[in-house]
PDB file of C-alpha atoms in Angstrom:
ATOM      1  CA  MET K  26      -2.007  16.226  15.727  1.00  0.00           C
ATOM      2  CA  SER K  27      -4.640  13.466  15.810  1.00  0.00           C
ATOM      3  CA  GLY K  28      -7.266  15.080  13.592  1.00  0.00           C
ATOM      4  CA  SER K  29      -5.987  13.509  10.386  1.00  0.00           C
ATOM      5  CA  TYR K  30      -5.633  10.039  11.972  1.00  0.00           C
ATOM      6  CA  THR K  31      -9.213   9.347  12.998  1.00  0.00           C
ATOM      7  CA  GLN K  32      -9.841   7.448   9.742  1.00  0.00           C
ATOM      8  CA  SER K  33      -6.788   5.238  10.183  1.00  0.00           C
ATOM      9  CA  PRO K  34      -7.557   1.572  10.873  1.00  0.00           C
ATOM     10  CA  LEU K  35      -4.864   1.628  13.566  1.00  0.00           C
ATOM     11  CA  PHE K  36      -6.974   4.016  15.648  1.00  0.00           C
ATOM     12  CA  ARG K  37     -10.368   2.523  14.831  1.00  0.00           C
ATOM     13  CA  GLY K  38     -12.794   3.067  17.714  1.00  0.00           C
ATOM     14  CA  MET K  39     -10.689   5.804  19.367  1.00  0.00           C
ATOM     15  CA  THR K  40     -11.592   9.475  19.831  1.00  0.00           C
ATOM     16  CA  GLU K  41      -9.279  12.317  18.777  1.00  0.00           C
ATOM     17  CA  GLU K  42      -8.408  12.923  22.426  1.00  0.00           C
ATOM     18  CA  GLU K  43      -7.557   9.254  22.961  1.00  0.00           C
ATOM     19  CA  ILE K  44      -5.400   9.218  19.820  1.00  0.00           C
ATOM     20  CA  GLU K  45      -3.546  12.308  21.027  1.00  0.00           C
ATOM     21  CA  LEU K  46      -2.861  10.699  24.401  1.00  0.00           C
ATOM     22  CA  CYS K  47      -1.849   7.437  22.717  1.00  0.00           C
ATOM     23  CA  LEU K  48       0.701   9.131  20.444  1.00  0.00           C
ATOM     24  CA  LYS K  49       2.131  11.047  23.395  1.00  0.00           C
ATOM     25  CA  GLU K  50       2.372   7.852  25.444  1.00  0.00           C
ATOM     26  CA  ALA K  51       4.092   6.063  22.535  1.00  0.00           C
ATOM     27  CA  LYS K  52       6.548   8.957  21.944  1.00  0.00           C
ATOM     28  CA  ALA K  53       5.521   9.036  18.266  1.00  0.00           C
ATOM     29  CA  ASP K  54       6.969  11.556  15.828  1.00  0.00           C
ATOM     30  CA  ILE K  55       6.281  12.872  12.306  1.00  0.00           C
ATOM     31  CA  VAL K  56       9.154  12.751   9.805  1.00  0.00           C
ATOM     32  CA  GLY K  57       9.225  14.447   6.391  1.00  0.00           C
ATOM     33  CA  PHE K  58      10.637  12.806   3.233  1.00  0.00           C
ATOM     34  CA  ARG K  59      11.463  14.257  -0.181  1.00  0.00           C
ATOM     35  CA  LYS K  60      10.140  12.662  -3.380  1.00  0.00           C
ATOM     36  CA  GLY K  61      12.214   9.539  -4.100  1.00  0.00           C
ATOM     37  CA  GLU K  62      13.777   9.489  -0.632  1.00  0.00           C
ATOM     38  CA  MET K  63      14.014   6.086   1.046  1.00  0.00           C
ATOM     39  CA  ILE K  64      11.902   5.605   4.168  1.00  0.00           C
ATOM     40  CA  PHE K  65      13.501   2.254   4.878  1.00  0.00           C
ATOM     41  CA  ASN K  66      15.795  -0.017   2.853  1.00  0.00           C
ATOM     42  CA  GLN K  67      16.045  -3.749   2.388  1.00  0.00           C
ATOM     43  CA  GLY K  68      18.229  -4.964   5.244  1.00  0.00           C
ATOM     44  CA  ASP K  69      17.262  -2.175   7.671  1.00  0.00           C
ATOM     45  CA  THR K  70      16.142  -3.184  11.153  1.00  0.00           C
ATOM     46  CA  PRO K  71      12.409  -2.489  11.720  1.00  0.00           C
ATOM     47  CA  ARG K  72      12.157   0.140  14.450  1.00  0.00           C
ATOM     48  CA  TYR K  73       8.825   1.871  13.876  1.00  0.00           C
ATOM     49  CA  ILE K  74       5.225   1.382  12.930  1.00  0.00           C
ATOM     50  CA  THR K  75       5.064   3.671   9.890  1.00  0.00           C
ATOM     51  CA  MET K  76       1.868   5.452   8.858  1.00  0.00           C
ATOM     52  CA  LEU K  77       1.302   7.746   5.900  1.00  0.00           C
ATOM     53  CA  VAL K  78       0.184  11.212   6.991  1.00  0.00           C
ATOM     54  CA  GLU K  79       0.623  13.092   3.717  1.00  0.00           C
ATOM     55  CA  GLY K  80       1.910  12.258   0.222  1.00  0.00           C
ATOM     56  CA  SER K  81       2.417   8.751  -1.157  1.00  0.00           C
ATOM     57  CA  VAL K  82       4.616   5.708  -0.538  1.00  0.00           C
ATOM     58  CA  SER K  83       5.686   2.810  -2.765  1.00  0.00           C
ATOM     59  CA  ILE K  84       6.895  -0.570  -1.499  1.00  0.00           C
ATOM     60  CA  GLY K  85       9.403  -2.337  -3.726  1.00  0.00           C
ATOM     61  CA  ASN K  86      11.774  -5.239  -3.977  1.00  0.00           C
ATOM     62  CA  ASP K  87      14.811  -5.716  -6.221  1.00  0.00           C
ATOM     63  CA  SER K  88      15.756  -9.144  -7.540  1.00  0.00           C
ATOM     64  CA  MET K  89      19.329 -10.396  -7.708  1.00  0.00           C
ATOM     65  CA  SER K  90      19.400  -9.314 -11.367  1.00  0.00           C
ATOM     66  CA  GLY K  91      18.362  -5.787 -10.406  1.00  0.00           C
ATOM     67  CA  LYS K  92      14.770  -5.953 -11.685  1.00  0.00           C
ATOM     68  CA  ARG K  93      12.444  -3.822  -9.614  1.00  0.00           C
ATOM     69  CA  SER K  94       8.999  -5.039  -8.545  1.00  0.00           C
ATOM     70  CA  ILE K  95       6.438  -2.699  -6.987  1.00  0.00           C
ATOM     71  CA  LEU K  96       4.587  -4.638  -4.295  1.00  0.00           C
ATOM     72  CA  GLY K  97       2.247  -1.927  -3.061  1.00  0.00           C
ATOM     73  CA  MET K  98       1.266   1.719  -3.330  1.00  0.00           C
ATOM     74  CA  PHE K  99      -0.113   3.851  -0.501  1.00  0.00           C
ATOM     75  CA  SER K 100      -1.680   7.275  -0.994  1.00  0.00           C
ATOM     76  CA  ASN K 101      -4.466   7.472   1.600  1.00  0.00           C
ATOM     77  CA  PRO K 102      -3.621   9.260   4.878  1.00  0.00           C
ATOM     78  CA  GLY K 103      -3.739   6.805   7.782  1.00  0.00           C
ATOM     79  CA  GLU K 104      -2.489   3.763   5.837  1.00  0.00           C
ATOM     80  CA  LEU K 105       0.222   1.608   7.417  1.00  0.00           C
ATOM     81  CA  PHE K 106       3.106   0.030   5.508  1.00  0.00           C
ATOM     82  CA  GLY K 107       5.859  -2.393   6.506  1.00  0.00           C
ATOM     83  CA  GLU K 108       4.130  -3.145   9.809  1.00  0.00           C
ATOM     84  CA  VAL K 109       4.206  -6.941   9.418  1.00  0.00           C
ATOM     85  CA  PHE K 110       7.993  -7.050   9.885  1.00  0.00           C
ATOM     86  CA  LEU K 111       7.645  -5.740  13.440  1.00  0.00           C
ATOM     87  CA  PHE K 112       5.852  -8.914  14.466  1.00  0.00           C
ATOM     88  CA  LEU K 113       7.916 -11.494  12.590  1.00  0.00           C
ATOM     89  CA  ASN K 114      11.141 -13.149  13.677  1.00  0.00           C
ATOM     90  CA  TYR K 115      13.001 -11.356  10.871  1.00  0.00           C
ATOM     91  CA  ASN K 116      15.545  -8.793  12.046  1.00  0.00           C
ATOM     92  CA  GLU K 117      15.433  -6.808   8.806  1.00  0.00           C
ATOM     93  CA  TYR K 118      13.127  -5.591   6.062  1.00  0.00           C
ATOM     94  CA  VAL K 119      13.085  -7.729   2.921  1.00  0.00           C
ATOM     95  CA  ASN K 120      11.465  -4.865   0.965  1.00  0.00           C
ATOM     96  CA  TYR K 121      12.121  -1.141   0.745  1.00  0.00           C
ATOM     97  CA  ALA K 122       9.821   1.877   0.932  1.00  0.00           C
ATOM     98  CA  TYR K 123      10.291   5.248  -0.730  1.00  0.00           C
ATOM     99  CA  ALA K 124       8.306   8.467  -0.957  1.00  0.00           C
ATOM    100  CA  GLY K 125       6.472   8.696  -4.269  1.00  0.00           C
ATOM    101  CA  SER K 126       5.939  12.415  -3.614  1.00  0.00           C
ATOM    102  CA  PRO K 127       6.896  14.825  -0.807  1.00  0.00           C
ATOM    103  CA  SER K 128       5.523  12.966   2.199  1.00  0.00           C
ATOM    104  CA  LYS K 129       5.074  13.013   5.953  1.00  0.00           C
ATOM    105  CA  ILE K 130       5.265   9.768   7.902  1.00  0.00           C
ATOM    106  CA  LEU K 131       4.125   9.091  11.458  1.00  0.00           C
ATOM    107  CA  GLU K 132       6.653   6.873  13.234  1.00  0.00           C
ATOM    108  CA  ILE K 133       5.526   4.990  16.345  1.00  0.00           C
ATOM    109  CA  PRO K 134       8.378   3.210  18.169  1.00  0.00           C
ATOM    110  CA  LYS K 135       8.165  -0.565  17.842  1.00  0.00           C
ATOM    111  CA  GLU K 136       8.640  -1.083  21.576  1.00  0.00           C
ATOM    112  CA  TYR K 137       5.308   0.564  22.358  1.00  0.00           C
ATOM    113  CA  LEU K 138       3.386  -2.391  20.967  1.00  0.00           C
ATOM    114  CA  THR K 139       5.889  -5.240  21.219  1.00  0.00           C
ATOM    115  CA  LYS K 140       7.236  -4.711  24.742  1.00  0.00           C
ATOM    116  CA  SER K 141       5.218  -6.780  27.199  1.00  0.00           C
ATOM    117  CA  GLY K 142       3.942  -5.399  30.477  1.00  0.00           C
ATOM    118  CA  ALA K 143       1.730  -6.467  33.338  1.00  0.00           C
ATOM    119  CA  ASN K 144      -0.854  -3.717  32.848  1.00  0.00           C
ATOM    120  CA  PRO K 145      -0.976  -2.445  29.247  1.00  0.00           C
ATOM    121  CA  SER K 146      -2.784   0.850  28.779  1.00  0.00           C
ATOM    122  CA  PRO K 147      -6.255   0.749  27.152  1.00  0.00           C
ATOM    123  CA  PHE K 148      -4.753   2.631  24.179  1.00  0.00           C
ATOM    124  CA  LYS K 149      -2.141  -0.062  23.618  1.00  0.00           C
ATOM    125  CA  SER K 150      -4.723  -2.849  23.956  1.00  0.00           C
ATOM    126  CA  LYS K 151      -6.990  -1.156  21.410  1.00  0.00           C
ATOM    127  CA  MET K 152      -4.123  -0.679  18.949  1.00  0.00           C
ATOM    128  CA  LEU K 153      -3.111  -4.338  19.228  1.00  0.00           C
ATOM    129  CA  SER K 154      -6.692  -5.402  18.530  1.00  0.00           C
ATOM    130  CA  ASN K 155      -6.793  -3.105  15.511  1.00  0.00           C
ATOM    131  CA  MET K 156      -3.497  -4.536  14.256  1.00  0.00           C
ATOM    132  CA  LEU K 157      -5.075  -8.005  14.061  1.00  0.00           C
ATOM    133  CA  THR K 158      -7.796  -6.581  11.815  1.00  0.00           C
ATOM    134  CA  ILE K 159      -5.196  -4.792   9.685  1.00  0.00           C
ATOM    135  CA  PHE K 160      -3.245  -8.035   9.189  1.00  0.00           C
ATOM    136  CA  ALA K 161      -6.443  -9.791   8.070  1.00  0.00           C
ATOM    137  CA  GLU K 162      -7.169  -7.011   5.565  1.00  0.00           C
ATOM    138  CA  ARG K 163      -3.567  -7.119   4.314  1.00  0.00           C
ATOM    139  CA  THR K 164      -3.850 -10.861   3.759  1.00  0.00           C
ATOM    140  CA  TYR K 165      -6.941 -10.241   1.632  1.00  0.00           C
ATOM    141  CA  TYR K 166      -5.055  -7.620  -0.417  1.00  0.00           C
ATOM    142  CA  LEU K 167      -2.109  -9.960  -0.973  1.00  0.00           C
ATOM    143  CA  ASN K 168      -4.460 -12.709  -2.056  1.00  0.00           C
ATOM    144  CA  ASN K 169      -5.907 -10.374  -4.705  1.00  0.00           C
ATOM    145  CA  ARG K 170      -2.385  -9.433  -5.810  1.00  0.00           C
ATOM    146  CA  LEU K 171      -1.486 -13.111  -6.127  1.00  0.00           C
ATOM    147  CA  GLN K 172      -4.548 -13.648  -8.310  1.00  0.00           C
ATOM    148  CA  VAL K 173      -3.303 -10.892 -10.646  1.00  0.00           C
ATOM    149  CA  LEU K 174       0.263 -12.203 -10.855  1.00  0.00           C
ATOM    150  CA  SER K 175      -0.887 -15.801 -11.356  1.00  0.00           C
ATOM    151  CA  CYS K 176      -2.602 -14.864 -14.637  1.00  0.00           C
ATOM    152  CA  SER K 177      -0.752 -16.321 -17.606  1.00  0.00           C
ATOM    153  CA  THR K 178      -0.969 -13.323 -19.960  1.00  0.00           C
ATOM    154  CA  LEU K 179      -0.533  -9.571 -19.536  1.00  0.00           C
ATOM    155  CA  ARG K 180      -4.062  -8.970 -20.832  1.00  0.00           C
ATOM    156  CA  GLN K 181      -5.441 -11.258 -18.155  1.00  0.00           C
ATOM    157  CA  LYS K 182      -3.427  -9.432 -15.471  1.00  0.00           C
ATOM    158  CA  ILE K 183      -4.758  -6.059 -16.598  1.00  0.00           C
ATOM    159  CA  ALA K 184      -8.336  -7.350 -16.791  1.00  0.00           C
ATOM    160  CA  ARG K 185      -8.215  -8.873 -13.301  1.00  0.00           C
ATOM    161  CA  PHE K 186      -6.618  -5.733 -11.853  1.00  0.00           C
ATOM    162  CA  ILE K 187      -9.386  -3.585 -13.343  1.00  0.00           C
ATOM    163  CA  LEU K 188     -12.145  -5.897 -12.096  1.00  0.00           C
ATOM    164  CA  GLN K 189     -10.658  -5.873  -8.577  1.00  0.00           C
ATOM    165  CA  ASN K 190     -10.224  -2.091  -8.378  1.00  0.00           C
ATOM    166  CA  MET K 191     -12.928  -0.409 -10.476  1.00  0.00           C
ATOM    167  CA  ASN K 192     -15.359   1.910  -8.709  1.00  0.00           C
ATOM    168  CA  GLU K 193     -19.121   2.230  -9.034  1.00  0.00           C
ATOM    169  CA  ARG K 194     -18.619   4.271 -12.227  1.00  0.00           C
ATOM    170  CA  ASP K 195     -16.769   1.366 -13.867  1.00  0.00           C
ATOM    171  CA  ARG K 196     -13.373   3.035 -13.870  1.00  0.00           C
ATOM    172  CA  VAL K 197      -9.996   2.671 -12.181  1.00  0.00           C
ATOM    173  CA  THR K 198      -7.941   5.761 -11.406  1.00  0.00           C
ATOM    174  CA  LEU K 199      -4.328   4.647 -11.150  1.00  0.00           C
ATOM    175  CA  LYS K 200      -2.455   5.975  -8.136  1.00  0.00           C
ATOM    176  CA  MET K 201       0.890   5.133  -9.703  1.00  0.00           C
ATOM    177  CA  SER K 202       2.914   6.061 -12.760  1.00  0.00           C
ATOM    178  CA  ARG K 203       2.798   3.899 -15.910  1.00  0.00           C
ATOM    179  CA  GLU K 204       6.268   2.575 -15.047  1.00  0.00           C
ATOM    180  CA  GLU K 205       5.172   1.685 -11.516  1.00  0.00           C
ATOM    181  CA  PHE K 206       2.028   0.028 -12.881  1.00  0.00           C
ATOM    182  CA  ALA K 207       4.218  -2.084 -15.166  1.00  0.00           C
ATOM    183  CA  ASP K 208       6.396  -3.078 -12.204  1.00  0.00           C
ATOM    184  CA  PHE K 209       3.254  -3.893 -10.209  1.00  0.00           C
ATOM    185  CA  LEU K 210       2.145  -6.280 -12.971  1.00  0.00           C
ATOM    186  CA  ASN K 211       5.687  -7.621 -13.381  1.00  0.00           C
ATOM    187  CA  ALA K 212       5.745  -6.458 -17.007  1.00  0.00           C
ATOM    188  CA  ALA K 213       7.867  -4.199 -19.211  1.00  0.00           C
ATOM    189  CA  ARG K 214       6.494  -0.682 -19.593  1.00  0.00           C
ATOM    190  CA  PRO K 215       6.408  -0.759 -23.444  1.00  0.00           C
ATOM    191  CA  SER K 216       4.544  -4.079 -23.326  1.00  0.00           C
ATOM    192  CA  LEU K 217       2.008  -2.640 -20.882  1.00  0.00           C
ATOM    193  CA  SER K 218       1.423   0.448 -23.020  1.00  0.00           C
ATOM    194  CA  ARG K 219       0.929  -1.652 -26.154  1.00  0.00           C
ATOM    195  CA  GLU K 220      -1.490  -4.002 -24.429  1.00  0.00           C
ATOM    196  CA  LEU K 221      -3.538  -1.131 -22.999  1.00  0.00           C
ATOM    197  CA  MET K 222      -3.863   0.352 -26.470  1.00  0.00           C
ATOM    198  CA  LYS K 223      -4.835  -3.038 -27.935  1.00  0.00           C
ATOM    199  CA  MET K 224      -7.501  -3.477 -25.238  1.00  0.00           C
ATOM    200  CA  GLN K 225      -8.778  -0.002 -26.072  1.00  0.00           C
ATOM    201  CA  ASP K 226      -8.842  -0.806 -29.808  1.00  0.00           C
ATOM    202  CA  ASP K 227     -10.708  -4.046 -29.030  1.00  0.00           C
ATOM    203  CA  GLY K 228     -13.370  -2.082 -27.150  1.00  0.00           C
ATOM    204  CA  PHE K 229     -12.709  -3.418 -23.645  1.00  0.00           C
ATOM    205  CA  ILE K 230     -11.503  -0.174 -22.043  1.00  0.00           C
ATOM    206  CA  LYS K 231     -10.829   3.482 -22.721  1.00  0.00           C
ATOM    207  CA  VAL K 232      -7.556   4.966 -21.474  1.00  0.00           C
ATOM    208  CA  VAL K 233      -7.762   8.611 -20.378  1.00  0.00           C
ATOM    209  CA  ARG K 234      -4.515   9.694 -18.725  1.00  0.00           C
ATOM    210  CA  LYS K 235      -4.524   7.750 -15.409  1.00  0.00           C
ATOM    211  CA  ASP K 236      -8.100   6.517 -15.781  1.00  0.00           C
ATOM    212  CA  LEU K 237      -8.960   3.075 -17.162  1.00  0.00           C
ATOM    213  CA  ILE K 238     -12.644   3.246 -18.101  1.00  0.00           C
ATOM    214  CA  VAL K 239     -14.507  -0.032 -18.582  1.00  0.00           C
ATOM    215  CA  LYS K 240     -16.414  -0.163 -21.883  1.00  0.00           C
ATOM    216  CA  ASN K 241     -17.149  -3.895 -22.032  1.00  0.00           C
ATOM    217  CA  LEU K 242     -17.537  -5.386 -18.557  1.00  0.00           C
ATOM    218  CA  GLU K 243     -18.617  -8.831 -19.714  1.00  0.00           C
ATOM    219  CA  GLY K 244     -15.714  -8.888 -22.148  1.00  0.00           C
ATOM    220  CA  LEU K 245     -13.236  -8.179 -19.349  1.00  0.00           C
ATOM    221  CA  LYS K 246     -14.760 -10.941 -17.252  1.00  0.00           C
ATOM    222  CA  SER K 247     -14.414 -13.377 -20.134  1.00  0.00           C
ATOM    223  CA  ILE K 248     -10.684 -12.589 -20.428  1.00  0.00           C
TER     224      ILE K 248
END
């Protein structure tokens, strides 16, 4: 079962055999979810460390008026989501998570990491150390997200998002639908589509299905 987890930051520095023993010790389990099915809801009590094994997961939050905001998207096997709530004093999730496609989720009982003991196993100690690194990386991600949302115009948000996420070939391949991308930027979908087309007409980018290809890097930076 551990073969697909060796790249996960939670098991960084552990062999496949050690991961297998760790999951057995923790009484972990894999749960399947249909596309659109909720993995946890706002108000649920955090009970597991949840890791994506297969598929994709979106993290969202609904305002009092019912407006949905997408806070994060996960599509790489081994990624964790919702883990911060296990270590806070909150007794419930303030966000929700749903399967963006048919997905499999590894669930590790919360008690394995949070329950204190006189002699923690080396697996548990290694996982706790890795969790500290994961929290630092998550803070960096949230800081980048804040930079996007703090932009005053939609064009600036799109430009900053592209600059943060483009690969060595100067392109961003979106791992979310156009509607989810609009929610991520806290914008209306029609407004996002219009602005993308305007940026293409102005020569900044080229839009090819889910790819945003940079055509004028210096121009994007100036935005």
